[in-house]
PDB file of C-alpha atoms in Angstrom:
ATOM      1  CA  MET A   1      -6.576 -14.786  36.266  1.00  0.00           C
ATOM      2  CA  GLN A   2      -9.945 -14.359  34.585  1.00  0.00           C
ATOM      3  CA  VAL A   3      -9.897 -11.917  31.670  1.00  0.00           C
ATOM      4  CA  ARG A   4     -13.012 -10.356  30.135  1.00  0.00           C
ATOM      5  CA  GLY A   5     -13.002  -8.721  26.703  1.00  0.00           C
ATOM      6  CA  PHE A   6     -14.707  -5.594  25.442  1.00  0.00           C
ATOM      7  CA  PRO A   7     -18.003  -5.105  23.651  1.00  0.00           C
ATOM      8  CA  PRO A   8     -17.727  -4.806  19.880  1.00  0.00           C
ATOM      9  CA  LEU A   9     -16.711  -1.533  18.332  1.00  0.00           C
ATOM     10  CA  SER A  10     -19.270  -1.511  15.518  1.00  0.00           C
ATOM     11  CA  ALA A  11     -22.177   0.044  13.700  1.00  0.00           C
ATOM     12  CA  PRO A  12     -25.156  -1.898  12.288  1.00  0.00           C
ATOM     13  CA  ASP A  13     -24.025  -1.245   8.691  1.00  0.00           C
ATOM     14  CA  ALA A  14     -20.529  -2.743   9.193  1.00  0.00           C
ATOM     15  CA  GLU A  15     -19.240  -4.713   6.216  1.00  0.00           C
ATOM     16  CA  LEU A  16     -15.826  -5.687   7.565  1.00  0.00           C
ATOM     17  CA  LEU A  17     -15.130  -7.328  10.933  1.00  0.00           C
ATOM     18  CA  ILE A  18     -11.645  -7.527  12.428  1.00  0.00           C
ATOM     19  CA  LEU A  19     -11.290 -10.097  15.191  1.00  0.00           C
ATOM     20  CA  GLY A  20      -8.507 -10.559  17.706  1.00  0.00           C
ATOM     21  CA  SER A  21      -8.372 -13.272  20.338  1.00  0.00           C
ATOM     22  CA  MET A  22      -8.522 -11.394  23.681  1.00  0.00           C
ATOM     23  CA  PRO A  23      -7.197  -7.954  24.722  1.00  0.00           C
ATOM     24  CA  GLY A  24      -3.756  -7.898  26.300  1.00  0.00           C
ATOM     25  CA  ILE A  25      -2.868  -6.309  29.630  1.00  0.00           C
ATOM     26  CA  ALA A  26      -2.164  -2.829  28.179  1.00  0.00           C
ATOM     27  CA  SER A  27      -5.524  -2.822  26.399  1.00  0.00           C
ATOM     28  CA  LEU A  28      -7.410  -4.054  29.451  1.00  0.00           C
ATOM     29  CA  GLU A  29      -5.790  -1.404  31.646  1.00  0.00           C
ATOM     30  CA  ALA A  30      -6.564   1.356  29.124  1.00  0.00           C
ATOM     31  CA  GLY A  31     -10.054   0.065  28.312  1.00  0.00           C
ATOM     32  CA  GLN A  32      -9.191   0.295  24.596  1.00  0.00           C
ATOM     33  CA  TYR A  33      -8.602  -2.126  21.780  1.00  0.00           C
ATOM     34  CA  TYR A  34      -4.920  -2.535  20.816  1.00  0.00           C
ATOM     35  CA  ALA A  35      -3.562  -0.070  23.389  1.00  0.00           C
ATOM     36  CA  HIS A  36       0.018  -1.411  23.532  1.00  0.00           C
ATOM     37  CA  ALA A  37       2.250   1.294  22.065  1.00  0.00           C
ATOM     38  CA  ARG A  38       4.140  -1.178  19.855  1.00  0.00           C
ATOM     39  CA  ASN A  39       1.082  -2.975  18.494  1.00  0.00           C
ATOM     40  CA  ALA A  40       0.850  -2.351  14.733  1.00  0.00           C
ATOM     41  CA  PHE A  41      -2.971  -2.399  14.643  1.00  0.00           C
ATOM     42  CA  TRP A  42      -3.636   1.350  14.803  1.00  0.00           C
ATOM     43  CA  PRO A  43      -0.815   2.304  12.429  1.00  0.00           C
ATOM     44  CA  ILE A  44      -2.255  -0.211   9.936  1.00  0.00           C
ATOM     45  CA  MET A  45      -5.771   1.173  10.477  1.00  0.00           C
ATOM     46  CA  GLY A  46      -4.336   4.632   9.810  1.00  0.00           C
ATOM     47  CA  HIS A  47      -2.966   3.568   6.441  1.00  0.00           C
ATOM     48  CA  LEU A  48      -6.084   1.640   5.411  1.00  0.00           C
ATOM     49  CA  PHE A  49      -8.947   3.673   6.888  1.00  0.00           C
ATOM     50  CA  GLY A  50      -7.574   6.967   8.241  1.00  0.00           C
ATOM     51  CA  ALA A  51      -7.974   5.697  11.834  1.00  0.00           C
ATOM     52  CA  GLY A  52      -4.359   5.992  12.935  1.00  0.00           C
ATOM     53  CA  PRO A  53      -2.730   6.731  16.277  1.00  0.00           C
ATOM     54  CA  ASN A  54      -2.630  10.446  15.421  1.00  0.00           C
ATOM     55  CA  LEU A  55      -6.332  10.489  16.397  1.00  0.00           C
ATOM     56  CA  ALA A  56      -7.508  10.128  19.985  1.00  0.00           C
ATOM     57  CA  TYR A  57      -9.056   6.707  20.639  1.00  0.00           C
ATOM     58  CA  PRO A  58     -12.698   7.896  20.347  1.00  0.00           C
ATOM     59  CA  GLY A  59     -11.862   9.449  16.969  1.00  0.00           C
ATOM     60  CA  ARG A  60     -10.220   6.241  15.737  1.00  0.00           C
ATOM     61  CA  ALA A  61     -13.246   4.219  16.826  1.00  0.00           C
ATOM     62  CA  GLN A  62     -15.617   6.647  15.094  1.00  0.00           C
ATOM     63  CA  ARG A  63     -13.530   6.655  11.900  1.00  0.00           C
ATOM     64  CA  LEU A  64     -13.666   2.859  11.725  1.00  0.00           C
ATOM     65  CA  ARG A  65     -17.441   2.875  12.231  1.00  0.00           C
ATOM     66  CA  GLU A  66     -17.765   5.478   9.445  1.00  0.00           C
ATOM     67  CA  GLN A  67     -15.682   3.213   7.194  1.00  0.00           C
ATOM     68  CA  LYS A  68     -18.023   0.275   8.001  1.00  0.00           C
ATOM     69  CA  VAL A  69     -15.316  -1.546   9.962  1.00  0.00           C
ATOM     70  CA  ALA A  70     -16.123  -3.405  13.192  1.00  0.00           C
ATOM     71  CA  VAL A  71     -13.565  -4.605  15.763  1.00  0.00           C
ATOM     72  CA  TRP A  72     -14.107  -7.335  18.329  1.00  0.00           C
ATOM     73  CA  ASP A  73     -12.490 -10.427  19.806  1.00  0.00           C
ATOM     74  CA  VAL A  74     -13.427 -14.050  19.362  1.00  0.00           C
ATOM     75  CA  LEU A  75     -13.326 -14.654  23.111  1.00  0.00           C
ATOM     76  CA  GLN A  76     -15.536 -13.068  25.733  1.00  0.00           C
ATOM     77  CA  LEU A  77     -13.793 -14.648  28.748  1.00  0.00           C
ATOM     78  CA  CYS A  78     -10.758 -16.779  29.435  1.00  0.00           C
ATOM     79  CA  LEU A  79      -8.136 -17.555  32.022  1.00  0.00           C
ATOM     80  CA  ARG A  80      -4.731 -16.093  31.191  1.00  0.00           C
ATOM     81  CA  GLU A  81      -1.617 -14.924  32.980  1.00  0.00           C
ATOM     82  CA  GLY A  82       0.087 -12.133  31.054  1.00  0.00           C
ATOM     83  CA  SER A  83      -0.832 -11.128  27.511  1.00  0.00           C
ATOM     84  CA  LEU A  84       0.321 -14.001  25.322  1.00  0.00           C
ATOM     85  CA  ASP A  85      -2.258 -15.941  23.331  1.00  0.00           C
ATOM     86  CA  ALA A  86      -0.401 -19.146  24.145  1.00  0.00           C
ATOM     87  CA  ALA A  87      -1.383 -18.682  27.811  1.00  0.00           C
ATOM     88  CA  ILE A  88      -5.149 -18.593  27.132  1.00  0.00           C
ATOM     89  CA  ARG A  89      -7.149 -21.344  28.852  1.00  0.00           C
ATOM     90  CA  GLU A  90     -10.831 -22.078  29.509  1.00  0.00           C
ATOM     91  CA  GLU A  91     -12.142 -20.075  26.575  1.00  0.00           C
ATOM     92  CA  VAL A  92     -15.675 -18.684  26.450  1.00  0.00           C
ATOM     93  CA  PRO A  93     -16.541 -17.294  23.011  1.00  0.00           C
ATOM     94  CA  ASN A  94     -18.544 -14.197  22.244  1.00  0.00           C
ATOM     95  CA  ASP A  95     -22.093 -14.593  20.908  1.00  0.00           C
ATOM     96  CA  PHE A  96     -21.478 -14.646  17.163  1.00  0.00           C
ATOM     97  CA  ALA A  97     -24.960 -15.821  16.251  1.00  0.00           C
ATOM     98  CA  ALA A  98     -26.354 -12.614  17.762  1.00  0.00           C
ATOM     99  CA  PHE A  99     -23.548 -10.443  16.354  1.00  0.00           C
ATOM    100  CA  PHE A 100     -23.970 -11.652  12.775  1.00  0.00           C
ATOM    101  CA  ALA A 101     -27.764 -11.364  13.065  1.00  0.00           C
ATOM    102  CA  ALA A 102     -27.347  -7.728  14.156  1.00  0.00           C
ATOM    103  CA  HIS A 103     -24.695  -7.056  11.465  1.00  0.00           C
ATOM    104  CA  PRO A 104     -26.082  -8.714   8.330  1.00  0.00           C
ATOM    105  CA  HIS A 105     -23.802  -6.788   5.950  1.00  0.00           C
ATOM    106  CA  ILE A 106     -20.520  -8.332   7.179  1.00  0.00           C
ATOM    107  CA  ARG A 107     -18.841  -9.748   4.072  1.00  0.00           C
ATOM    108  CA  ARG A 108     -15.211 -10.058   5.132  1.00  0.00           C
ATOM    109  CA  ILE A 109     -13.712 -11.079   8.459  1.00  0.00           C
ATOM    110  CA  GLY A 110     -10.063 -10.342   9.154  1.00  0.00           C
ATOM    111  CA  LEU A 111      -8.550 -12.636  11.773  1.00  0.00           C
ATOM    112  CA  ASN A 112      -5.698 -10.931  13.609  1.00  0.00           C
ATOM    113  CA  GLY A 113      -3.230 -13.783  14.066  1.00  0.00           C
ATOM    114  CA  GLY A 114      -3.243 -17.542  14.468  1.00  0.00           C
ATOM    115  CA  LYS A 115      -5.034 -17.758  17.821  1.00  0.00           C
ATOM    116  CA  ALA A 116      -7.888 -15.564  16.600  1.00  0.00           C
ATOM    117  CA  ALA A 117      -8.134 -17.741  13.486  1.00  0.00           C
ATOM    118  CA  ALA A 118      -8.151 -21.025  15.424  1.00  0.00           C
ATOM    119  CA  SER A 119     -10.715 -19.773  17.934  1.00  0.00           C
ATOM    120  CA  PHE A 120     -12.892 -18.332  15.165  1.00  0.00           C
ATOM    121  CA  ARG A 121     -12.933 -21.655  13.314  1.00  0.00           C
ATOM    122  CA  LYS A 122     -13.816 -23.460  16.551  1.00  0.00           C
ATOM    123  CA  TYR A 123     -16.539 -21.158  17.865  1.00  0.00           C
ATOM    124  CA  ALA A 124     -17.808 -18.709  15.270  1.00  0.00           C
ATOM    125  CA  ALA A 125     -17.320 -19.765  11.647  1.00  0.00           C
ATOM    126  CA  ALA A 126     -20.602 -21.680  11.589  1.00  0.00           C
ATOM    127  CA  HIS A 127     -22.458 -18.418  12.303  1.00  0.00           C
ATOM    128  CA  MET A 128     -21.021 -16.423   9.381  1.00  0.00           C
ATOM    129  CA  SER A 129     -23.458 -14.922   6.921  1.00  0.00           C
ATOM    130  CA  PRO A 130     -23.729 -16.748   3.599  1.00  0.00           C
ATOM    131  CA  GLY A 131     -21.171 -15.318   1.200  1.00  0.00           C
ATOM    132  CA  ALA A 132     -18.944 -13.898   3.942  1.00  0.00           C
ATOM    133  CA  GLU A 133     -15.246 -14.701   3.789  1.00  0.00           C
ATOM    134  CA  ALA A 134     -12.738 -15.031   6.644  1.00  0.00           C
ATOM    135  CA  VAL A 135      -9.085 -14.289   6.005  1.00  0.00           C
ATOM    136  CA  VAL A 136      -6.156 -14.955   8.360  1.00  0.00           C
ATOM    137  CA  LEU A 137      -3.864 -11.945   8.770  1.00  0.00           C
ATOM    138  CA  PRO A 138      -0.453 -11.667  10.446  1.00  0.00           C
ATOM    139  CA  SER A 139      -0.733 -10.718  14.095  1.00  0.00           C
ATOM    140  CA  THR A 140      -0.242  -7.031  14.881  1.00  0.00           C
ATOM    141  CA  SER A 141       1.026  -7.922  18.360  1.00  0.00           C
ATOM    142  CA  PRO A 142       4.494  -6.719  19.362  1.00  0.00           C
ATOM    143  CA  ALA A 143       5.137 -10.349  20.372  1.00  0.00           C
ATOM    144  CA  HIS A 144       5.126 -11.137  16.633  1.00  0.00           C
ATOM    145  CA  ALA A 145       7.749  -8.679  15.449  1.00  0.00           C
ATOM    146  CA  ALA A 146       9.586 -10.997  13.041  1.00  0.00           C
ATOM    147  CA  ARG A 147       7.732  -9.484  10.061  1.00  0.00           C
ATOM    148  CA  ARG A 148       8.463  -5.907   8.999  1.00  0.00           C
ATOM    149  CA  PHE A 149       5.658  -3.362   9.375  1.00  0.00           C
ATOM    150  CA  GLU A 150       5.578  -2.746   5.611  1.00  0.00           C
ATOM    151  CA  ASP A 151       5.055  -6.464   4.984  1.00  0.00           C
ATOM    152  CA  LYS A 152       2.261  -6.693   7.568  1.00  0.00           C
ATOM    153  CA  LEU A 153       0.608  -3.616   6.064  1.00  0.00           C
ATOM    154  CA  ALA A 154       0.721  -5.100   2.564  1.00  0.00           C
ATOM    155  CA  LEU A 155      -0.807  -8.375   3.779  1.00  0.00           C
ATOM    156  CA  TRP A 156      -3.536  -6.567   5.711  1.00  0.00           C
ATOM    157  CA  ARG A 157      -4.297  -4.345   2.710  1.00  0.00           C
ATOM    158  CA  SER A 158      -4.627  -7.282   0.334  1.00  0.00           C
ATOM    159  CA  GLY A 159      -6.475  -9.450   2.902  1.00  0.00           C
ATOM    160  CA  LEU A 160      -9.024  -6.818   3.898  1.00  0.00           C
ATOM    161  CA  LEU A 161      -9.354  -4.707   0.795  1.00  0.00           C
ATOM    162  CA  GLY A 162      -8.228  -7.073  -1.958  1.00  0.00           C
ATOM    163  CA  LYS A 163      -5.576  -4.570  -3.071  1.00  0.00           C
ATOM    164  CA  ALA A 164      -1.843  -5.179  -3.346  1.00  0.00           C
TER     165      ALA A 164
END
């Protein structure tokens, strides 16, 4: 089935961009980024930026914007059955030339998992602002539960903020 992603959650002064691959079924149904109850994204955002699941979704989105954090996906459209990245076919990337032009302060890009990283390298890396850095982070997806939450949090903290 054809799957369409969301517009970016961002403000023009964003300095940090977090990219996934494509929203899963729970997110698409809810109309929210990372809506699956077992996805570690919002708990990690709570620890790093005060945008945790204790806030309603609009409050989390606003908190990230206030912290100069943008959230988007590498892909705009794809064919996929289910929610797994491995099932993605016929990828259509988002317009990163326009995004980076509209967000000139992006200095760090966090890639949420291997598929986001591979797709970013293929479609978007050439559009990064000079001096920006992309870092691959462990997936927050519940499908990738082999790593403990504390370990994921530590890797996200060091990857996004440069702090151990």
